PDB file of N, CA and C in Angstrom:
ATOM      1  N   MET A 154     -21.545  -8.736  -3.476  1.00  0.00           N
ATOM      2  CA  MET A 154     -20.558  -8.797  -2.427  1.00  0.00           C
ATOM      3  C   MET A 154     -19.250  -8.126  -2.881  1.00  0.00           C
ATOM      4  N   MET A 155     -18.810  -8.425  -4.112  1.00  0.00           N
ATOM      5  CA  MET A 155     -17.571  -7.831  -4.598  1.00  0.00           C
ATOM      6  C   MET A 155     -17.695  -6.314  -4.753  1.00  0.00           C
ATOM      7  N   LEU A 156     -18.873  -5.854  -5.129  1.00  0.00           N
ATOM      8  CA  LEU A 156     -19.094  -4.423  -5.236  1.00  0.00           C
ATOM      9  C   LEU A 156     -18.942  -3.760  -3.869  1.00  0.00           C
ATOM     10  N   GLY A 157     -19.533  -4.360  -2.855  1.00  0.00           N
ATOM     11  CA  GLY A 157     -19.422  -3.827  -1.497  1.00  0.00           C
ATOM     12  C   GLY A 157     -17.986  -3.810  -1.010  1.00  0.00           C
ATOM     13  N   LEU A 158     -17.251  -4.880  -1.315  1.00  0.00           N
ATOM     14  CA  LEU A 158     -15.844  -4.944  -0.921  1.00  0.00           C
ATOM     15  C   LEU A 158     -15.035  -3.858  -1.634  1.00  0.00           C
ATOM     16  N   GLY A 159     -15.302  -3.662  -2.922  1.00  0.00           N
ATOM     17  CA  GLY A 159     -14.603  -2.617  -3.665  1.00  0.00           C
ATOM     18  C   GLY A 159     -14.914  -1.231  -3.141  1.00  0.00           C
ATOM     19  N   LEU A 160     -16.168  -0.996  -2.782  1.00  0.00           N
ATOM     20  CA  LEU A 160     -16.546   0.308  -2.226  1.00  0.00           C
ATOM     21  C   LEU A 160     -15.945   0.538  -0.851  1.00  0.00           C
ATOM     22  N   ALA A 161     -15.743  -0.534  -0.099  1.00  0.00           N
ATOM     23  CA  ALA A 161     -15.176  -0.405   1.243  1.00  0.00           C
ATOM     24  C   ALA A 161     -13.667  -0.195   1.205  1.00  0.00           C
ATOM     25  N   ILE A 162     -12.985  -0.881   0.301  1.00  0.00           N
ATOM     26  CA  ILE A 162     -11.525  -0.842   0.283  1.00  0.00           C
ATOM     27  C   ILE A 162     -10.989   0.171  -0.730  1.00  0.00           C
ATOM     28  N   GLY A 163     -11.721   0.414  -1.803  1.00  0.00           N
ATOM     29  CA  GLY A 163     -11.257   1.288  -2.873  1.00  0.00           C
ATOM     30  C   GLY A 163     -10.827   2.677  -2.441  1.00  0.00           C
ATOM     31  N   PRO A 164     -11.596   3.376  -1.623  1.00  0.00           N
ATOM     32  CA  PRO A 164     -11.175   4.724  -1.223  1.00  0.00           C
ATOM     33  C   PRO A 164      -9.840   4.760  -0.491  1.00  0.00           C
ATOM     34  N   ALA A 165      -9.461   3.670   0.162  1.00  0.00           N
ATOM     35  CA  ALA A 165      -8.181   3.646   0.865  1.00  0.00           C
ATOM     36  C   ALA A 165      -7.016   3.805  -0.110  1.00  0.00           C
ATOM     37  N   ALA A 166      -7.159   3.302  -1.320  1.00  0.00           N
ATOM     38  CA  ALA A 166      -6.091   3.433  -2.308  1.00  0.00           C
ATOM     39  C   ALA A 166      -5.839   4.897  -2.642  1.00  0.00           C
ATOM     40  N   ALA A 167      -6.886   5.678  -2.759  1.00  0.00           N
ATOM     41  CA  ALA A 167      -6.724   7.100  -3.059  1.00  0.00           C
ATOM     42  C   ALA A 167      -6.000   7.820  -1.925  1.00  0.00           C
ATOM     43  N   VAL A 168      -6.297   7.455  -0.700  1.00  0.00           N
ATOM     44  CA  VAL A 168      -5.631   8.063   0.453  1.00  0.00           C
ATOM     45  C   VAL A 168      -4.156   7.709   0.446  1.00  0.00           C
ATOM     46  N   ILE A 169      -3.836   6.459   0.162  1.00  0.00           N
ATOM     47  CA  ILE A 169      -2.443   6.020   0.152  1.00  0.00           C
ATOM     48  C   ILE A 169      -1.675   6.700  -0.983  1.00  0.00           C
ATOM     49  N   MET A 170      -2.321   6.915  -2.115  1.00  0.00           N
ATOM     50  CA  MET A 170      -1.650   7.543  -3.252  1.00  0.00           C
ATOM     51  C   MET A 170      -1.248   8.993  -2.964  1.00  0.00           C
ATOM     52  N   THR A 171      -1.870   9.641  -1.996  1.00  0.00           N
ATOM     53  CA  THR A 171      -1.520  11.024  -1.679  1.00  0.00           C
ATOM     54  C   THR A 171      -0.378  11.139  -0.672  1.00  0.00           C
ATOM     55  N   LEU A 172      -0.014  10.056  -0.010  1.00  0.00           N
ATOM     56  CA  LEU A 172       1.009  10.130   1.034  1.00  0.00           C
ATOM     57  C   LEU A 172       2.374  10.603   0.534  1.00  0.00           C
ATOM     58  N   PRO A 173       2.864  10.136  -0.624  1.00  0.00           N
ATOM     59  CA  PRO A 173       4.163  10.651  -1.076  1.00  0.00           C
ATOM     60  C   PRO A 173       4.152  12.161  -1.321  1.00  0.00           C
ATOM     61  N   VAL A 174       3.036  12.679  -1.780  1.00  0.00           N
ATOM     62  CA  VAL A 174       2.932  14.121  -2.014  1.00  0.00           C
ATOM     63  C   VAL A 174       3.006  14.870  -0.690  1.00  0.00           C
ATOM     64  N   GLU A 175       2.365  14.342   0.329  1.00  0.00           N
ATOM     65  CA  GLU A 175       2.402  14.989   1.638  1.00  0.00           C
ATOM     66  C   GLU A 175       3.779  14.907   2.276  1.00  0.00           C
ATOM     67  N   ALA A 176       4.512  13.830   2.017  1.00  0.00           N
ATOM     68  CA  ALA A 176       5.793  13.619   2.673  1.00  0.00           C
ATOM     69  C   ALA A 176       6.942  14.362   1.999  1.00  0.00           C
ATOM     70  N   ALA A 177       6.810  14.657   0.708  1.00  0.00           N
ATOM     71  CA  ALA A 177       7.923  15.242  -0.043  1.00  0.00           C
ATOM     72  C   ALA A 177       7.888  16.763  -0.020  1.00  0.00           C
ATOM     73  N   ARG A 178       9.060  17.342  -0.071  1.00  0.00           N
ATOM     74  CA  ARG A 178       9.157  18.792  -0.230  1.00  0.00           C
ATOM     75  C   ARG A 178       8.709  19.150  -1.644  1.00  0.00           C
ATOM     76  N   PRO A 179       8.190  20.355  -1.827  1.00  0.00           N
ATOM     77  CA  PRO A 179       7.652  20.721  -3.146  1.00  0.00           C
ATOM     78  C   PRO A 179       8.626  20.519  -4.309  1.00  0.00           C
ATOM     79  N   HIS A 180       9.887  20.816  -4.139  1.00  0.00           N
ATOM     80  CA  HIS A 180      10.833  20.700  -5.254  1.00  0.00           C
ATOM     81  C   HIS A 180      11.231  19.252  -5.543  1.00  0.00           C
ATOM     82  N   LEU A 181      10.852  18.311  -4.673  1.00  0.00           N
ATOM     83  CA  LEU A 181      11.177  16.897  -4.878  1.00  0.00           C
ATOM     84  C   LEU A 181       9.949  16.032  -5.163  1.00  0.00           C
ATOM     85  N   ARG A 182       8.795  16.641  -5.295  1.00  0.00           N
ATOM     86  CA  ARG A 182       7.562  15.856  -5.456  1.00  0.00           C
ATOM     87  C   ARG A 182       7.538  15.029  -6.737  1.00  0.00           C
ATOM     88  N   ALA A 183       8.008  15.575  -7.832  1.00  0.00           N
ATOM     89  CA  ALA A 183       7.992  14.811  -9.087  1.00  0.00           C
ATOM     90  C   ALA A 183       8.887  13.580  -8.969  1.00  0.00           C
ATOM     91  N   LEU A 184      10.082  13.747  -8.415  1.00  0.00           N
ATOM     92  CA  LEU A 184      10.992  12.625  -8.224  1.00  0.00           C
ATOM     93  C   LEU A 184      10.397  11.603  -7.250  1.00  0.00           C
ATOM     94  N   THR A 185       9.809  12.097  -6.166  1.00  0.00           N
ATOM     95  CA  THR A 185       9.203  11.221  -5.173  1.00  0.00           C
ATOM     96  C   THR A 185       8.079  10.398  -5.778  1.00  0.00           C
ATOM     97  N   MET A 186       7.220  11.040  -6.552  1.00  0.00           N
ATOM     98  CA  MET A 186       6.121  10.303  -7.182  1.00  0.00           C
ATOM     99  C   MET A 186       6.637   9.318  -8.223  1.00  0.00           C
ATOM    100  N   GLY A 187       7.695   9.669  -8.928  1.00  0.00           N
ATOM    101  CA  GLY A 187       8.281   8.750  -9.893  1.00  0.00           C
ATOM    102  C   GLY A 187       8.800   7.493  -9.224  1.00  0.00           C
ATOM    103  N   ILE A 188       9.517   7.660  -8.119  1.00  0.00           N
ATOM    104  CA  ILE A 188      10.028   6.507  -7.377  1.00  0.00           C
ATOM    105  C   ILE A 188       8.872   5.700  -6.800  1.00  0.00           C
ATOM    106  N   TYR A 189       7.920   6.389  -6.210  1.00  0.00           N
ATOM    107  CA  TYR A 189       6.774   5.701  -5.610  1.00  0.00           C
ATOM    108  C   TYR A 189       6.009   4.873  -6.651  1.00  0.00           C
ATOM    109  N   LEU A 190       5.721   5.477  -7.793  1.00  0.00           N
ATOM    110  CA  LEU A 190       4.954   4.762  -8.816  1.00  0.00           C
ATOM    111  C   LEU A 190       5.745   3.614  -9.429  1.00  0.00           C
ATOM    112  N   ALA A 191       7.067   3.765  -9.542  1.00  0.00           N
ATOM    113  CA  ALA A 191       7.886   2.657 -10.041  1.00  0.00           C
ATOM    114  C   ALA A 191       7.804   1.466  -9.092  1.00  0.00           C
ATOM    115  N   VAL A 192       7.906   1.728  -7.798  1.00  0.00           N
ATOM    116  CA  VAL A 192       7.801   0.652  -6.809  1.00  0.00           C
ATOM    117  C   VAL A 192       6.375   0.094  -6.787  1.00  0.00           C
ATOM    118  N   TYR A 193       5.388   0.962  -6.828  1.00  0.00           N
ATOM    119  CA  TYR A 193       3.986   0.542  -6.794  1.00  0.00           C
ATOM    120  C   TYR A 193       3.660  -0.396  -7.959  1.00  0.00           C
ATOM    121  N   TYR A 194       3.993   0.020  -9.176  1.00  0.00           N
ATOM    122  CA  TYR A 194       3.674  -0.813 -10.336  1.00  0.00           C
ATOM    123  C   TYR A 194       4.563  -2.052 -10.403  1.00  0.00           C
ATOM    124  N   GLY A 195       5.773  -1.952  -9.893  1.00  0.00           N
ATOM    125  CA  GLY A 195       6.616  -3.145  -9.790  1.00  0.00           C
ATOM    126  C   GLY A 195       5.992  -4.188  -8.877  1.00  0.00           C
ATOM    127  N   MET A 196       5.481  -3.728  -7.747  1.00  0.00           N
ATOM    128  CA  MET A 196       4.813  -4.647  -6.817  1.00  0.00           C
ATOM    129  C   MET A 196       3.518  -5.187  -7.411  1.00  0.00           C
ATOM    130  N   MET A 197       2.812  -4.357  -8.168  1.00  0.00           N
ATOM    131  CA  MET A 197       1.584  -4.832  -8.805  1.00  0.00           C
ATOM    132  C   MET A 197       1.881  -5.923  -9.832  1.00  0.00           C
ATOM    133  N   GLY A 198       3.058  -5.896 -10.402  1.00  0.00           N
ATOM    134  CA  GLY A 198       3.446  -6.933 -11.345  1.00  0.00           C
ATOM    135  C   GLY A 198       3.948  -8.196 -10.671  1.00  0.00           C
ATOM    136  N   LEU A 199       4.608  -8.040  -9.527  1.00  0.00           N
ATOM    137  CA  LEU A 199       5.194  -9.183  -8.835  1.00  0.00           C
ATOM    138  C   LEU A 199       4.250  -9.873  -7.853  1.00  0.00           C
ATOM    139  N   ALA A 200       3.352  -9.120  -7.250  1.00  0.00           N
ATOM    140  CA  ALA A 200       2.493  -9.688  -6.200  1.00  0.00           C
ATOM    141  C   ALA A 200       1.623 -10.847  -6.693  1.00  0.00           C
ATOM    142  N   PRO A 201       0.955 -10.761  -7.842  1.00  0.00           N
ATOM    143  CA  PRO A 201       0.141 -11.902  -8.272  1.00  0.00           C
ATOM    144  C   PRO A 201       0.956 -13.184  -8.444  1.00  0.00           C
ATOM    145  N   ALA A 202       2.162 -13.054  -9.007  1.00  0.00           N
ATOM    146  CA  ALA A 202       3.005 -14.237  -9.180  1.00  0.00           C
ATOM    147  C   ALA A 202       3.457 -14.787  -7.831  1.00  0.00           C
ATOM    148  N   ALA A 203       3.812 -13.897  -6.916  1.00  0.00           N
ATOM    149  CA  ALA A 203       4.257 -14.338  -5.592  1.00  0.00           C
ATOM    150  C   ALA A 203       3.117 -15.015  -4.830  1.00  0.00           C
ATOM    151  N   LEU A 204       1.919 -14.445  -4.905  1.00  0.00           N
ATOM    152  CA  LEU A 204       0.794 -15.051  -4.204  1.00  0.00           C
ATOM    153  C   LEU A 204       0.359 -16.353  -4.875  1.00  0.00           C
ATOM    154  N   GLY A 205       0.505 -16.435  -6.182  1.00  0.00           N
ATOM    155  CA  GLY A 205       0.229 -17.692  -6.873  1.00  0.00           C
ATOM    156  C   GLY A 205       1.224 -18.765  -6.470  1.00  0.00           C
ATOM    157  N   ALA A 206       2.486 -18.393  -6.339  1.00  0.00           N
ATOM    158  CA  ALA A 206       3.500 -19.340  -5.881  1.00  0.00           C
ATOM    159  C   ALA A 206       3.219 -19.782  -4.446  1.00  0.00           C
ATOM    160  N   LEU A 207       2.748 -18.849  -3.616  1.00  0.00           N
ATOM    161  CA  LEU A 207       2.369 -19.206  -2.245  1.00  0.00           C
ATOM    162  C   LEU A 207       1.242 -20.222  -2.247  1.00  0.00           C
ATOM    163  N   ARG A 208       0.276 -20.038  -3.124  1.00  0.00           N
ATOM    164  CA  ARG A 208      -0.835 -20.979  -3.229  1.00  0.00           C
ATOM    165  C   ARG A 208      -0.331 -22.353  -3.675  1.00  0.00           C
ATOM    166  N   ASP A 209       0.574 -22.370  -4.649  1.00  0.00           N
ATOM    167  CA  ASP A 209       1.135 -23.630  -5.131  1.00  0.00           C
ATOM    168  C   ASP A 209       1.941 -24.334  -4.045  1.00  0.00           C
ATOM    169  N   ARG A 210       2.688 -23.570  -3.277  1.00  0.00           N
ATOM    170  CA  ARG A 210       3.539 -24.152  -2.235  1.00  0.00           C
ATOM    171  C   ARG A 210       2.720 -24.714  -1.081  1.00  0.00           C
ATOM    172  N   THR A 211       1.680 -23.973  -0.675  1.00  0.00           N
ATOM    173  CA  THR A 211       0.889 -24.421   0.477  1.00  0.00           C
ATOM    174  C   THR A 211      -0.216 -25.389   0.081  1.00  0.00           C
ATOM    175  N   GLY A 212      -0.691 -25.303  -1.147  1.00  0.00           N
ATOM    176  CA  GLY A 212      -1.806 -26.144  -1.573  1.00  0.00           C
ATOM    177  C   GLY A 212      -3.146 -25.682  -1.032  1.00  0.00           C
ATOM    178  N   ASP A 213      -3.165 -24.529  -0.393  1.00  0.00           N
ATOM    179  CA  ASP A 213      -4.391 -23.985   0.196  1.00  0.00           C
ATOM    180  C   ASP A 213      -4.836 -22.777  -0.614  1.00  0.00           C
ATOM    181  N   ALA A 214      -6.057 -22.821  -1.123  1.00  0.00           N
ATOM    182  CA  ALA A 214      -6.561 -21.727  -1.946  1.00  0.00           C
ATOM    183  C   ALA A 214      -6.748 -20.442  -1.143  1.00  0.00           C
ATOM    184  N   GLY A 215      -6.873 -20.536   0.162  1.00  0.00           N
ATOM    185  CA  GLY A 215      -7.078 -19.351   0.991  1.00  0.00           C
ATOM    186  C   GLY A 215      -5.791 -18.649   1.392  1.00  0.00           C
ATOM    187  N   SER A 216      -4.645 -19.271   1.181  1.00  0.00           N
ATOM    188  CA  SER A 216      -3.396 -18.660   1.635  1.00  0.00           C
ATOM    189  C   SER A 216      -3.086 -17.327   0.949  1.00  0.00           C
ATOM    190  N   PRO A 217      -3.359 -17.141  -0.346  1.00  0.00           N
ATOM    191  CA  PRO A 217      -3.123 -15.808  -0.918  1.00  0.00           C
ATOM    192  C   PRO A 217      -4.033 -14.738  -0.307  1.00  0.00           C
ATOM    193  N   LEU A 218      -5.246 -15.115   0.031  1.00  0.00           N
ATOM    194  CA  LEU A 218      -6.154 -14.141   0.657  1.00  0.00           C
ATOM    195  C   LEU A 218      -5.666 -13.761   2.052  1.00  0.00           C
ATOM    196  N   ILE A 219      -5.178 -14.737   2.794  1.00  0.00           N
ATOM    197  CA  ILE A 219      -4.645 -14.449   4.128  1.00  0.00           C
ATOM    198  C   ILE A 219      -3.410 -13.572   4.014  1.00  0.00           C
ATOM    199  N   ALA A 220      -2.536 -13.887   3.061  1.00  0.00           N
ATOM    200  CA  ALA A 220      -1.337 -13.069   2.852  1.00  0.00           C
ATOM    201  C   ALA A 220      -1.720 -11.639   2.465  1.00  0.00           C
ATOM    202  N   ALA A 221      -2.719 -11.478   1.610  1.00  0.00           N
ATOM    203  CA  ALA A 221      -3.166 -10.141   1.218  1.00  0.00           C
ATOM    204  C   ALA A 221      -3.743  -9.389   2.415  1.00  0.00           C
ATOM    205  N   ALA A 222      -4.478 -10.081   3.269  1.00  0.00           N
ATOM    206  CA  ALA A 222      -5.027  -9.439   4.471  1.00  0.00           C
ATOM    207  C   ALA A 222      -3.904  -9.002   5.410  1.00  0.00           C
ATOM    208  N   VAL A 223      -2.880  -9.819   5.534  1.00  0.00           N
ATOM    209  CA  VAL A 223      -1.730  -9.448   6.366  1.00  0.00           C
ATOM    210  C   VAL A 223      -1.032  -8.224   5.785  1.00  0.00           C
ATOM    211  N   MET A 224      -0.879  -8.192   4.445  1.00  0.00           N
ATOM    212  CA  MET A 224      -0.267  -7.018   3.812  1.00  0.00           C
ATOM    213  C   MET A 224      -1.094  -5.761   4.056  1.00  0.00           C
ATOM    214  N   MET A 225      -2.413  -5.885   4.028  1.00  0.00           N
ATOM    215  CA  MET A 225      -3.270  -4.729   4.294  1.00  0.00           C
ATOM    216  C   MET A 225      -3.099  -4.247   5.733  1.00  0.00           C
ATOM    217  N   LEU A 226      -2.986  -5.172   6.674  1.00  0.00           N
ATOM    218  CA  LEU A 226      -2.772  -4.791   8.074  1.00  0.00           C
ATOM    219  C   LEU A 226      -1.427  -4.110   8.258  1.00  0.00           C
ATOM    220  N   ILE A 227      -0.401  -4.605   7.573  1.00  0.00           N
ATOM    221  CA  ILE A 227       0.912  -3.964   7.635  1.00  0.00           C
ATOM    222  C   ILE A 227       0.830  -2.548   7.075  1.00  0.00           C
ATOM    223  N   CYS A 228       0.128  -2.385   5.960  1.00  0.00           N
ATOM    224  CA  CYS A 228      -0.040  -1.046   5.372  1.00  0.00           C
ATOM    225  C   CYS A 228      -0.789  -0.111   6.320  1.00  0.00           C
ATOM    226  N   LEU A 229      -1.791  -0.626   6.988  1.00  0.00           N
ATOM    227  CA  LEU A 229      -2.536   0.187   7.953  1.00  0.00           C
ATOM    228  C   LEU A 229      -1.633   0.633   9.100  1.00  0.00           C
ATOM    229  N   ALA A 230      -0.808  -0.276   9.601  1.00  0.00           N
ATOM    230  CA  ALA A 230       0.112   0.072  10.682  1.00  0.00           C
ATOM    231  C   ALA A 230       1.135   1.106  10.212  1.00  0.00           C
ATOM    232  N   LEU A 231       1.659   0.940   8.998  1.00  0.00           N
ATOM    233  CA  LEU A 231       2.618   1.912   8.470  1.00  0.00           C
ATOM    234  C   LEU A 231       1.973   3.270   8.232  1.00  0.00           C
ATOM    235  N   TRP A 232       0.722   3.266   7.786  1.00  0.00           N
ATOM    236  CA  TRP A 232      -0.001   4.532   7.601  1.00  0.00           C
ATOM    237  C   TRP A 232      -0.174   5.246   8.940  1.00  0.00           C
ATOM    238  N   ALA A 233      -0.552   4.498   9.978  1.00  0.00           N
ATOM    239  CA  ALA A 233      -0.722   5.090  11.308  1.00  0.00           C
ATOM    240  C   ALA A 233       0.611   5.653  11.815  1.00  0.00           C
ATOM    241  N   LEU A 234       1.698   4.933  11.573  1.00  0.00           N
ATOM    242  CA  LEU A 234       3.016   5.418  11.972  1.00  0.00           C
ATOM    243  C   LEU A 234       3.376   6.691  11.201  1.00  0.00           C
ATOM    244  N   PHE A 235       3.080   6.720   9.915  1.00  0.00           N
ATOM    245  CA  PHE A 235       3.332   7.913   9.111  1.00  0.00           C
ATOM    246  C   PHE A 235       2.595   9.115   9.680  1.00  0.00           C
ATOM    247  N   ARG A 236       1.316   8.935   9.986  1.00  0.00           N
ATOM    248  CA  ARG A 236       0.522  10.047  10.541  1.00  0.00           C
ATOM    249  C   ARG A 236       1.054  10.497  11.897  1.00  0.00           C
ATOM    250  N   LYS A 237       1.510   9.553  12.717  1.00  0.00           N
ATOM    251  CA  LYS A 237       2.051   9.900  14.027  1.00  0.00           C
ATOM    252  C   LYS A 237       3.326  10.726  13.876  1.00  0.00           C
ATOM    253  N   VAL A 238       4.214  10.310  12.978  1.00  0.00           N
ATOM    254  CA  VAL A 238       5.439  11.045  12.726  1.00  0.00           C
ATOM    255  C   VAL A 238       5.128  12.404  12.106  1.00  0.00           C
ATOM    256  N   GLN A 239       4.145  12.449  11.223  1.00  0.00           N
ATOM    257  CA  GLN A 239       3.763  13.691  10.571  1.00  0.00           C
ATOM    258  C   GLN A 239       3.235  14.700  11.584  1.00  0.00           C
ATOM    259  N   ARG A 240       2.457  14.251  12.573  1.00  0.00           N
ATOM    260  CA  ARG A 240       1.928  15.157  13.590  1.00  0.00           C
ATOM    261  C   ARG A 240       3.029  15.751  14.466  1.00  0.00           C
ATOM    262  N   ARG A 241       4.094  14.989  14.680  1.00  0.00           N
ATOM    263  CA  ARG A 241       5.203  15.486  15.498  1.00  0.00           C
ATOM    264  C   ARG A 241       5.960  16.600  14.806  1.00  0.00           C
ATOM    265  N   GLY A 242       5.886  16.608  13.483  1.00  0.00           N
ATOM    266  CA  GLY A 242       6.536  17.676  12.733  1.00  0.00           C
ATOM    267  C   GLY A 242       7.910  17.295  12.355  1.00  0.00           C
TER     268      GLY A 242
END
């Protein structure tokens, strides 16, 4: 089951990782990727602690999973908005 979930969700990470490159002008791509990766890895360090605190506060083992699903939906909506703005030029 976990393998199937990883295969279903994993490719989305690669797509998201290319968005800063598409959004930045060529002369600013290195700076853009530096900022993006700093925020990305910062969130990767903070999210487990925040979701663990959410679990402790609610007492429900499923609350971190629900929060993660909500974050994924927010990311999907932001990705769709990015593509819509990108198409407009």
